[in-house]
Tab-separated table of C-alpha atoms in Angstrom:
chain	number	residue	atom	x	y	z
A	1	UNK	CA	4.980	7.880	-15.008
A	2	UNK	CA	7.023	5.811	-17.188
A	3	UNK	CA	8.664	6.066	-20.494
A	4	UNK	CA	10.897	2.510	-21.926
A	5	UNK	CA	10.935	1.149	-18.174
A	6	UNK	CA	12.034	4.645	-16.739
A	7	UNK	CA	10.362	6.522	-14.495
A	8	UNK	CA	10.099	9.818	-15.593
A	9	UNK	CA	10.273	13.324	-13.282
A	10	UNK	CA	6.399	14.904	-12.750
A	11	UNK	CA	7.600	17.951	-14.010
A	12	UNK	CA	8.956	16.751	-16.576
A	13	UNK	CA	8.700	17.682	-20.973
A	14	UNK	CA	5.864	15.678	-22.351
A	15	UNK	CA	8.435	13.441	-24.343
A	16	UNK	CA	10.902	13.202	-21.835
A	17	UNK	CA	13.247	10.291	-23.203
A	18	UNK	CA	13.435	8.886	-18.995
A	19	UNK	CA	16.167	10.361	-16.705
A	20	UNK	CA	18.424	7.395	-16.865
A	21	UNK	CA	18.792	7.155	-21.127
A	22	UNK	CA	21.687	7.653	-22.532
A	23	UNK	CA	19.561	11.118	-24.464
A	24	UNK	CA	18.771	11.990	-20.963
A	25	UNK	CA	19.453	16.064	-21.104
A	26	UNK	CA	20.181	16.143	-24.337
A	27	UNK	CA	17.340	15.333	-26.608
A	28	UNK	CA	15.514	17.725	-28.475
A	29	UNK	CA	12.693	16.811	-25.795
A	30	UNK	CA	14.631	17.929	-22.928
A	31	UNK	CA	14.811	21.449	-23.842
A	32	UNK	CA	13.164	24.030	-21.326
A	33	UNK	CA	12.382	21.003	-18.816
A	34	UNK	CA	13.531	21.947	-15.649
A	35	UNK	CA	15.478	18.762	-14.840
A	36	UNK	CA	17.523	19.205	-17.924
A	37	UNK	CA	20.596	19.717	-16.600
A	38	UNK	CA	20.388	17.195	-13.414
A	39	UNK	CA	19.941	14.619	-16.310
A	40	UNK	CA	22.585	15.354	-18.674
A	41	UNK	CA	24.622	14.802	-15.341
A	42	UNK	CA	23.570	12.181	-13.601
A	43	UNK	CA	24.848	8.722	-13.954
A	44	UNK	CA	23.348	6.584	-16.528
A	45	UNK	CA	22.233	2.834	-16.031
A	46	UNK	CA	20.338	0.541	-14.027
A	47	UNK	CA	19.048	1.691	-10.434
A	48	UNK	CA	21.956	-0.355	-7.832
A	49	UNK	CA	18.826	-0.304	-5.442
A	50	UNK	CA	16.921	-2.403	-7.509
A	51	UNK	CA	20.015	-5.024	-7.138
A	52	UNK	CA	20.248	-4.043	-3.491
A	53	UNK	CA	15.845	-5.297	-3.624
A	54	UNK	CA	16.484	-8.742	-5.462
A	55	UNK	CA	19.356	-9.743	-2.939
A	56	UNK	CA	16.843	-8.830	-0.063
A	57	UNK	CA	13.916	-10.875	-1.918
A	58	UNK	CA	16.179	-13.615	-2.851
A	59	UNK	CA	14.689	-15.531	0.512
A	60	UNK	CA	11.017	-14.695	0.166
A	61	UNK	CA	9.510	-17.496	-1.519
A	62	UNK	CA	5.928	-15.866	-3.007
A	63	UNK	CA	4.827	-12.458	-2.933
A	64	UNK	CA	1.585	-11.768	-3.205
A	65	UNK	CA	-0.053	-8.149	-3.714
A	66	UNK	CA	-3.653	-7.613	-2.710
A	67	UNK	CA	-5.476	-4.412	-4.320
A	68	UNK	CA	-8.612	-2.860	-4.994
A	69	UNK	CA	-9.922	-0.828	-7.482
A	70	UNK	CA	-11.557	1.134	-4.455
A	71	UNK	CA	-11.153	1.898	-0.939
A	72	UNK	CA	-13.579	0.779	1.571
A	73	UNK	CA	-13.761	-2.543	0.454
A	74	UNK	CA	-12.459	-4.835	2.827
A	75	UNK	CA	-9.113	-4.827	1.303
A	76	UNK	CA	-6.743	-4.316	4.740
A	77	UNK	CA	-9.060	-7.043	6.757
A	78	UNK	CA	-8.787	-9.319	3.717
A	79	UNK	CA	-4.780	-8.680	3.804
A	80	UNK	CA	-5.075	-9.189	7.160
A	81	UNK	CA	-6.947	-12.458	8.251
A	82	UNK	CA	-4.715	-14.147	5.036
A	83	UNK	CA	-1.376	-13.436	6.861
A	84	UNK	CA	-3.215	-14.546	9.948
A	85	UNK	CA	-4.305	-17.436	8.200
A	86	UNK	CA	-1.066	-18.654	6.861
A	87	UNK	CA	0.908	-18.096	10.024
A	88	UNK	CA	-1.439	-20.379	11.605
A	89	UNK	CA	-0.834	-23.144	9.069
A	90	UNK	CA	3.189	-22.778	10.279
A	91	UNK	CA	4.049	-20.538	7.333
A	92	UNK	CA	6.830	-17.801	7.886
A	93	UNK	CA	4.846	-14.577	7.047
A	94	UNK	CA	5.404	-10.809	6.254
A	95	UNK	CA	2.541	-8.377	5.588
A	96	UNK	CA	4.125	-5.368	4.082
A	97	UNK	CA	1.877	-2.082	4.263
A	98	UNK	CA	2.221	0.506	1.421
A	99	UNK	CA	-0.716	2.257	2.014
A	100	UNK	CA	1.217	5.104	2.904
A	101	UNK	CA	-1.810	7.905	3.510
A	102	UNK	CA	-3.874	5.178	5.519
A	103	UNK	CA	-1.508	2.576	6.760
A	104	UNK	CA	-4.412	0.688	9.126
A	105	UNK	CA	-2.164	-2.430	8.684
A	106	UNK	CA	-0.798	-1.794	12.474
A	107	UNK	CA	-4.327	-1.491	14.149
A	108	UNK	CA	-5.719	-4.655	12.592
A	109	UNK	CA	-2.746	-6.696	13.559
A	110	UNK	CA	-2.951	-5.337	17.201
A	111	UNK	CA	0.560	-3.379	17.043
A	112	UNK	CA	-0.515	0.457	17.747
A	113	UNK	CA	2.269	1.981	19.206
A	114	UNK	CA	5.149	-0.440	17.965
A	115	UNK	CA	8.085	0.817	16.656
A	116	UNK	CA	10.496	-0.002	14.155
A	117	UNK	CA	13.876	-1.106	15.341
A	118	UNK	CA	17.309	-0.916	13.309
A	119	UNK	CA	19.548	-3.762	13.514
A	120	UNK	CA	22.862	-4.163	11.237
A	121	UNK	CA	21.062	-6.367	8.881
A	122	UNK	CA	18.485	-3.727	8.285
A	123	UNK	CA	15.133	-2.935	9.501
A	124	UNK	CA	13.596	-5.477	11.964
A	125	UNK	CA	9.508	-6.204	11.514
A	126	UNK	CA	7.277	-5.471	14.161
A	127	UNK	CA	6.037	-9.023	14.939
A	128	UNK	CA	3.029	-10.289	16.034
A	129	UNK	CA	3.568	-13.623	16.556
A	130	UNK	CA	7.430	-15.907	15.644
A	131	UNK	CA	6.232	-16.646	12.356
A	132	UNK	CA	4.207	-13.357	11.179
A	133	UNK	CA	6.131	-10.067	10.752
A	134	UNK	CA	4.756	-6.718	10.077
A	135	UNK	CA	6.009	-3.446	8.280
A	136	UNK	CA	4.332	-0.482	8.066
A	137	UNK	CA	4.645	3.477	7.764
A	138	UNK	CA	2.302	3.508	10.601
A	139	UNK	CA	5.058	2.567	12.753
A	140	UNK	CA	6.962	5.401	12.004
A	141	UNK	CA	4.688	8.232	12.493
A	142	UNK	CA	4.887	10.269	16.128
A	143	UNK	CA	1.262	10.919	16.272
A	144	UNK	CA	-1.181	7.947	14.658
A	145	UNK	CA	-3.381	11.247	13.549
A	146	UNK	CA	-0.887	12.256	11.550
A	147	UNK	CA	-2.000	13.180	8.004
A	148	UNK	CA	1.289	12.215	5.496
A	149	UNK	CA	1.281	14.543	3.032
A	150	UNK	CA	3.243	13.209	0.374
A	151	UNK	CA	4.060	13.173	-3.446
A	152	UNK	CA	4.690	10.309	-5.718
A	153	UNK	CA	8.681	10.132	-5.373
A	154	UNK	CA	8.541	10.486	-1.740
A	155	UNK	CA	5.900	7.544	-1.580
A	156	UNK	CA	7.764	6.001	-3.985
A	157	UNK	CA	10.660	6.241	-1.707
A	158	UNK	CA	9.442	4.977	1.806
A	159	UNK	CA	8.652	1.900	-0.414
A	160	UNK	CA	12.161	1.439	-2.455
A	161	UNK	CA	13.503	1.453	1.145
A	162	UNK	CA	11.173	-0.738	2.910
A	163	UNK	CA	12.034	-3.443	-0.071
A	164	UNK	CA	15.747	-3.193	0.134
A	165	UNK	CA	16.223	-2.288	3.757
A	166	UNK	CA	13.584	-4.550	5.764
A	167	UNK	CA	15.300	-7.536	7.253
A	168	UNK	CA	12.411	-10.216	6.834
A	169	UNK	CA	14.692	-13.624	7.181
A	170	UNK	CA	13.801	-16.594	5.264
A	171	UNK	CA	9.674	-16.084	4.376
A	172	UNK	CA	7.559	-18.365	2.737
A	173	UNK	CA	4.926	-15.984	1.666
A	174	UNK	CA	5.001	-12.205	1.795
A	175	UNK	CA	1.900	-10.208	1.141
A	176	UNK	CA	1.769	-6.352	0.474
A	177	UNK	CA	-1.354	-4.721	1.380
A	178	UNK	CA	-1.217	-1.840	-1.501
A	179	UNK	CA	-3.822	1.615	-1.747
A	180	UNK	CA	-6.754	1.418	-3.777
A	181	UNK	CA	-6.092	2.220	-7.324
A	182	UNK	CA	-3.789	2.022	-9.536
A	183	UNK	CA	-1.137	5.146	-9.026
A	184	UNK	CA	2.256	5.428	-7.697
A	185	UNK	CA	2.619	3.002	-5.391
A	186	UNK	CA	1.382	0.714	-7.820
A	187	UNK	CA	3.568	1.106	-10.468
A	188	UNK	CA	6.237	1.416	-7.964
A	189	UNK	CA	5.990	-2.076	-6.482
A	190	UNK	CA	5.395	-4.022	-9.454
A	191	UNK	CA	8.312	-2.322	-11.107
A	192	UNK	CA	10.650	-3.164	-7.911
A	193	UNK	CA	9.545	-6.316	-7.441
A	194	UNK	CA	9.579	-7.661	-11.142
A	195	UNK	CA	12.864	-9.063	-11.564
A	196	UNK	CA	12.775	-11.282	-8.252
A	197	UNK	CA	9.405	-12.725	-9.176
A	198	UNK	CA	5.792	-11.806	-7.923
A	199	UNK	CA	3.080	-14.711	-7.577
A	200	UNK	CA	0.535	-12.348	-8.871
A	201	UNK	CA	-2.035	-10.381	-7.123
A	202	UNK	CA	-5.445	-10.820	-5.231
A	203	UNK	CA	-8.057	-8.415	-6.105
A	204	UNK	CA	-10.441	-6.988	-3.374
A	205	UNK	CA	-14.598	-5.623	-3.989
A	206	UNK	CA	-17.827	-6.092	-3.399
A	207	UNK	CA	-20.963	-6.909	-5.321
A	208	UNK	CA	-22.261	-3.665	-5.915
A	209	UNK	CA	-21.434	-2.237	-10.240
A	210	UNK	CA	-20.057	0.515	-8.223
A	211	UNK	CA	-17.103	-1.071	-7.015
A	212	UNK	CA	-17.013	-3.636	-9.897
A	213	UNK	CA	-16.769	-1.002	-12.586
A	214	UNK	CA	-13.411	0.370	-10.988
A	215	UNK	CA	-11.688	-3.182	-10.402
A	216	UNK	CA	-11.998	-4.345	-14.113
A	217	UNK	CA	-10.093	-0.944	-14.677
A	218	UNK	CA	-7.863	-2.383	-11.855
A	219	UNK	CA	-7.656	-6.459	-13.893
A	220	UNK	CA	-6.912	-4.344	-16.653
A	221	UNK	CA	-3.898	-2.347	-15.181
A	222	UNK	CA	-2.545	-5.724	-13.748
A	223	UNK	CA	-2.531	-7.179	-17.528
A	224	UNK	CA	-0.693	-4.157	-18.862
A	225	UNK	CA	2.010	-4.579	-16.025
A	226	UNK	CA	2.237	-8.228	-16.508
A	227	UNK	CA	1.003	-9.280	-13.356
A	228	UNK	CA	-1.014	-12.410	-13.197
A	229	UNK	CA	-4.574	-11.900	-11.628
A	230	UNK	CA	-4.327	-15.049	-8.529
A	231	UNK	CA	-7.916	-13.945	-8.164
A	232	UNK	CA	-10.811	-11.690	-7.305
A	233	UNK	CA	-12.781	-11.902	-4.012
A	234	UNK	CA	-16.313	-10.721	-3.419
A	235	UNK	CA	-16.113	-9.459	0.295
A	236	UNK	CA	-19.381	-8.252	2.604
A	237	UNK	CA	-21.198	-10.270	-0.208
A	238	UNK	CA	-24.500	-10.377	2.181
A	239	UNK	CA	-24.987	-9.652	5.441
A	240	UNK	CA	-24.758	-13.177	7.545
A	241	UNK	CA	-25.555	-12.790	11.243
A	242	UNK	CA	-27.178	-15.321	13.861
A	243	UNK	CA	-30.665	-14.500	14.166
A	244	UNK	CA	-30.219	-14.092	18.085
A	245	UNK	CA	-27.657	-11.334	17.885
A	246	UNK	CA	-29.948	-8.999	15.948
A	247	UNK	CA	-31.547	-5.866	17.608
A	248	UNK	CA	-35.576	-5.331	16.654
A	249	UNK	CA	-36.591	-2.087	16.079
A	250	UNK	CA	-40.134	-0.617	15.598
A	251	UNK	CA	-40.017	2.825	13.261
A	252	UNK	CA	-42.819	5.067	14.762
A	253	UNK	CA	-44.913	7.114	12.055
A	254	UNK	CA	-42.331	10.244	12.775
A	255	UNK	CA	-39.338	8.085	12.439
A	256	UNK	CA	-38.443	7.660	15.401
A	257	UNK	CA	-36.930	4.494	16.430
A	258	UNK	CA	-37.585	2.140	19.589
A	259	UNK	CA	-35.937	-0.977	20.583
A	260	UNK	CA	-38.326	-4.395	20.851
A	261	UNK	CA	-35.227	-6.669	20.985
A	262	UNK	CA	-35.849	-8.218	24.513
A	263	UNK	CA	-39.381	-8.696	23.528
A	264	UNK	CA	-38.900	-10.196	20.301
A	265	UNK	CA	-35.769	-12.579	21.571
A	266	UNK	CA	-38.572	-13.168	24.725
A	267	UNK	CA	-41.103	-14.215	22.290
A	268	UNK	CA	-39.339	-16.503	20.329
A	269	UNK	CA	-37.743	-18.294	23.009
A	270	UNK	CA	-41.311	-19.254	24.032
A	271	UNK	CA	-42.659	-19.851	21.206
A	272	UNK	CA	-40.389	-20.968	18.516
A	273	UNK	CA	-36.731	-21.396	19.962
A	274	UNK	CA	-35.672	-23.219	17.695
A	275	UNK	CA	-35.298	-19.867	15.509
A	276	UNK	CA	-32.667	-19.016	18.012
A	277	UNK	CA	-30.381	-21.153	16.391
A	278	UNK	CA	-30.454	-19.562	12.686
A	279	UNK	CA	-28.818	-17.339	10.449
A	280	UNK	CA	-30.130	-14.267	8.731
A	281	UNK	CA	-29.160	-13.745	5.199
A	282	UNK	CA	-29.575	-10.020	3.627
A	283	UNK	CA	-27.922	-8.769	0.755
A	284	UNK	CA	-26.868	-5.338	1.160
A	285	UNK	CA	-25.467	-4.432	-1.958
A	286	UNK	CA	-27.612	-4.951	-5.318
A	287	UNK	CA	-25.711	-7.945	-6.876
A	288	UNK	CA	-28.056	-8.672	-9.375
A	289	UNK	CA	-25.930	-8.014	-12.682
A	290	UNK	CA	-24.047	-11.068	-11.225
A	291	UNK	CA	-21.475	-9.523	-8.922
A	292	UNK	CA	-17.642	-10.445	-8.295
A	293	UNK	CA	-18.583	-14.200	-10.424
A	294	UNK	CA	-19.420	-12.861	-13.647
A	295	UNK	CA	-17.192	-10.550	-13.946
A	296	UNK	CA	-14.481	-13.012	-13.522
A	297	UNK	CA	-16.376	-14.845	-15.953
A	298	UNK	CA	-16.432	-12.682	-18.594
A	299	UNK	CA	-12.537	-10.489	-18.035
A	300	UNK	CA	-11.217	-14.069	-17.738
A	301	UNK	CA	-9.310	-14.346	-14.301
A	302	UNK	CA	-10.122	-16.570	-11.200
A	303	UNK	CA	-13.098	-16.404	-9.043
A	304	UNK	CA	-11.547	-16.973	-5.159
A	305	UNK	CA	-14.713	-16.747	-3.464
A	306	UNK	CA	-17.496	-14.843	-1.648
A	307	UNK	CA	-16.722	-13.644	2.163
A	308	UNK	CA	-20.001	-12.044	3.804
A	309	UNK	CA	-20.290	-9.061	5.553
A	310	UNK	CA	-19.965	-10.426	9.598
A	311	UNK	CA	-20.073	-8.239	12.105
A	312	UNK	CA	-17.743	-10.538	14.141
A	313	UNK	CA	-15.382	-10.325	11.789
A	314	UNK	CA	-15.440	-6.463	11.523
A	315	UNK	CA	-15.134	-7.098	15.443
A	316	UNK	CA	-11.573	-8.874	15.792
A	317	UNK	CA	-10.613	-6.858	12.588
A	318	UNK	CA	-11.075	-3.877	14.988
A	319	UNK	CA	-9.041	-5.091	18.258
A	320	UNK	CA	-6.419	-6.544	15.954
A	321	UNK	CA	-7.578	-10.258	16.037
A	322	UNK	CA	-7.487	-13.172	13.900
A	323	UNK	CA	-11.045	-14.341	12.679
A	324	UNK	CA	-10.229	-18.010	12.793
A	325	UNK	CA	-9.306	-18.366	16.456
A	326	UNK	CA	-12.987	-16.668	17.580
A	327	UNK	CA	-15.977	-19.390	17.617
A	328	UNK	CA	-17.974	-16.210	17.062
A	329	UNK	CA	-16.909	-15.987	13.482
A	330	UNK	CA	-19.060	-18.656	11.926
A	331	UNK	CA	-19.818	-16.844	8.917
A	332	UNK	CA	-16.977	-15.549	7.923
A	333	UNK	CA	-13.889	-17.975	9.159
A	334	UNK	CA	-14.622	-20.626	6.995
A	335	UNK	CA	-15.208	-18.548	3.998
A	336	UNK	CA	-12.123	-16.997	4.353
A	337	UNK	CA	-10.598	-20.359	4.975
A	338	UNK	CA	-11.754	-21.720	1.585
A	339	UNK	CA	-9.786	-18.819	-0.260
A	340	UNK	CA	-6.866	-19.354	1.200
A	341	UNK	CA	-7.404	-22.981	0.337
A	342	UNK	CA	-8.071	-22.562	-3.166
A	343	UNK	CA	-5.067	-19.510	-3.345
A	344	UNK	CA	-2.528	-22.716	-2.078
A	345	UNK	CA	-3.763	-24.877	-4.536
A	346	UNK	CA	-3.829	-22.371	-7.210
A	347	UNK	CA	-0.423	-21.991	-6.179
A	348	UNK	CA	0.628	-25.418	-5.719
A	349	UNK	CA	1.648	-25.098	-2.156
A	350	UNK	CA	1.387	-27.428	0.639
A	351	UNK	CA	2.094	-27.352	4.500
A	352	UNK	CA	4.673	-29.419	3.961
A	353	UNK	CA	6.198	-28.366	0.722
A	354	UNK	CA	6.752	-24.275	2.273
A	355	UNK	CA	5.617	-24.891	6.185
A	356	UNK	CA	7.512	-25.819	8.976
C-alpha cells in the first residue's frame, strides 16, 4: 500500500502519513500503530536503494513488463519465446522473473538446476545463450517443490535486490515476467523502476469474458500507475493443429472412449491425402463478444495480435525451447513473430539501431 509515493507498513493506522514523512511517528494518525516508534526514529528521505536501482538500470536500454490480469494464460511462454525471439535477432537480453510463488521462468528457458553465482559486480544471470540472461527466485530455492511462503515486504524485497544487485552488463531490452494481478509485486516494480524509465507493459489473456473481465481491471491499474499499455495479446486464441497429428476417437454409448486414429489417418491417405496436408481450426474459448480486439478497441490501447493455442508450442515451452527454431511450430512461430514485429516498430527499434 501506498500513501504520497510511500509505501506504507500492513499493519499499519488507516491514515498512516508513510514511514518516511517528515510526520512519520508523530501525527495524530500514528497513535496506537504499532510501528510508531520505529518511525519517529528512522531516517527520513528518499530510499538510497532506489539510487543504488537507477545506476544498475542506467545500461538497460527498454524494459518491458509483461502481466496478466490472470494466471494460466500463457503469460510465462509469452515472456518466454519474446526473449527468445529477440536474442535471436542479436539483441542483448535479460528476462527477469518476479513471480516469486511460481517462478516457472527457469523450466521454460531449460535452466532447472542452475544456480546463481556472486561476482564483485553483483549477481551474475544464469544464461542461456551469450546474448540472453536469466534471473529468477527459482534459482535460489534447494528443492524446486518448494512452496515460498512469503508476505508483501519480503516479496517486495527479493525484488528491490534483484534490481539493484543483478549484474546484467550493457542490455538492449530487459523483460520482467511479473504474477498475475495487480498486488505487491506490481506496485513494487513499477515504483522501482519509474525513475530510470519503463517502455511500458505487454498484457497477456485469452478470448474467453472470463479472462477479459480481469485484464481491463489490469489496463486500468497500468493507467493509474502511469504505465503505458505497449499492448494486449490474445494467446491460445483457437486451437491450430495439422490435421495429421490429431488422434480420432469414437465415444461408445457408456462413454467410453476408443482410439480410430490409424484407421482414420489409413483412410484418408487412400482416399483423400491431400487432407493430410491441412490445418484444423477450433475455437476453444467462446470469443464471440469480440475477444482480446474489441476490448482494445473500446479501453483504447494497442491490439499486438492473436497467438493460437499449438500444441508444439506448449511442447518446446515444456523442455525449455525456443518456438522459432522448431519447423514443427507452424502455427504459432510466425504469430509470435508478427508481435514482436509490430512491439519493435511500436517501439521504433531496429536490428541495427539496438542489435549487434
Amino acid at each position: 500500500m501506498e500513501n504520497g509515493g510511500y509505501e506504507i507498513p500492513e499493519n499499519a493506522n488507516e491514515h498512516c502519513p508513510g514511514p518516511e514523512s517528515e510526520s512519520a511517528g508523530k501525527s495524530d494518525a500514528c497513535e496506537g500503530c504499532p510501528n510508531q516508534d520505529a518511525c519517529a526514529t528512522a531516517p527520513k528521505g528518499p530510499d538510497p536503494d532506489l539510487v543504488a536501482i537507477v545506476e544498475r538500470m542506467a545500461t538497460v536500454k527498454h524494459k518491458i513488463l509483461v502481466l496478466s490480469g490472470k494466471g494460466g494464460v500463457g503469460k510465462s511462454t509469452f515472456s518466454a519465446q519474446l526473449s527468445f525471439a529477440l536474442a535471436a535477432m542479436d539483441f542483448q537480453v535479460g528476462l527477469l522473473d518476479i513471480d516469486i510463488c511460481g517462478p516457472s521462468i527457469p523450466k521454460m528457458l531449460g535452466l532447472e538446476g542452475q544456480e546463481i553465482h556472486q561476482s564483485n559486480l553483483g549477481w551474475s544471470p544464469v544464461y542461456v545463450e551469450s546474448n540472453l540472461g536469466v534471473m529468477s527466485i527459482g534459482f535460489m530455492l534447494p528443492d524446486p517443490d518448494e512452496a515460498v511462503i512469503w508476505r508483501g515486504p519480503r516479496k517486495n524485497g527479493i525484488i528491490k535486490q534483484f534490481l539493484k544487485d543483478v549484474y546484467w552488463g550493457e542490455l538492449d531490452f530487459l523483460v520482467v515476467d511479473a504474477p498475475p494481478g495487480t498486488s505487491d509485486e506490481h506496485i513494487s516494480i513499477v515504483q522501482f523502476l519509474q525513475a530510470t524509465g519503463i517502455d511500458g507493459a505487454i498484457i497477456v489473456t485469452t478470448p474467453q469474458q472470463v479472462s477479459l473481465i480481469d485484464v481491463r481491471k489490469e489496463v486500468n491499474f497500468c493507467k493509474k500507475v502511469g504505465l503505458q499499455v505497449l499492448g494486449v495479446v490474445e494467446n491460445m486464441s483457437g486451437l491450430c493443429q495439422p490435421l495429421s497429428e490429431f488422434r480420432f476417437m469414437h465415444l461408445t454409448e457408456t462413454g467410453e472412449q476408443k482410439d480410430r486414429t490409424e484407421w482414420v489417418i489409413a483412410y484418408m491417405r487412400e482416399r483423400a491425402p491431400e487432407m493430410l496436408n491441412l490445418v484444423a481450426f477450433s475455437e476453444v474459448f467462446d470469443s464471440s463478444a469480440g475477444g482480446g480486439a474489441k476490448m482494445c478497441r473500446d479501453m483504447g490501447v494497442p491490439f499486438l495480435g492473436k497467438v493460437p493455442l499449438d500444441p508444439q508450442l506448449c511442447k518446446v515451452a515444456e523442455e525449455g525451447r525456443s518456438c522459432f527454431g522448431d519447423s514443427k511450430c507452424s502455427a504459432s512461430a510466425p504469430a509470435l513473430k508478427m508481435i514482436v514485429e509490430k512491439l519493435l516498430s511500436h517501439l521504433r527499434v531496429s536490428r541495427t539501431e539496438d542489435g549487434a
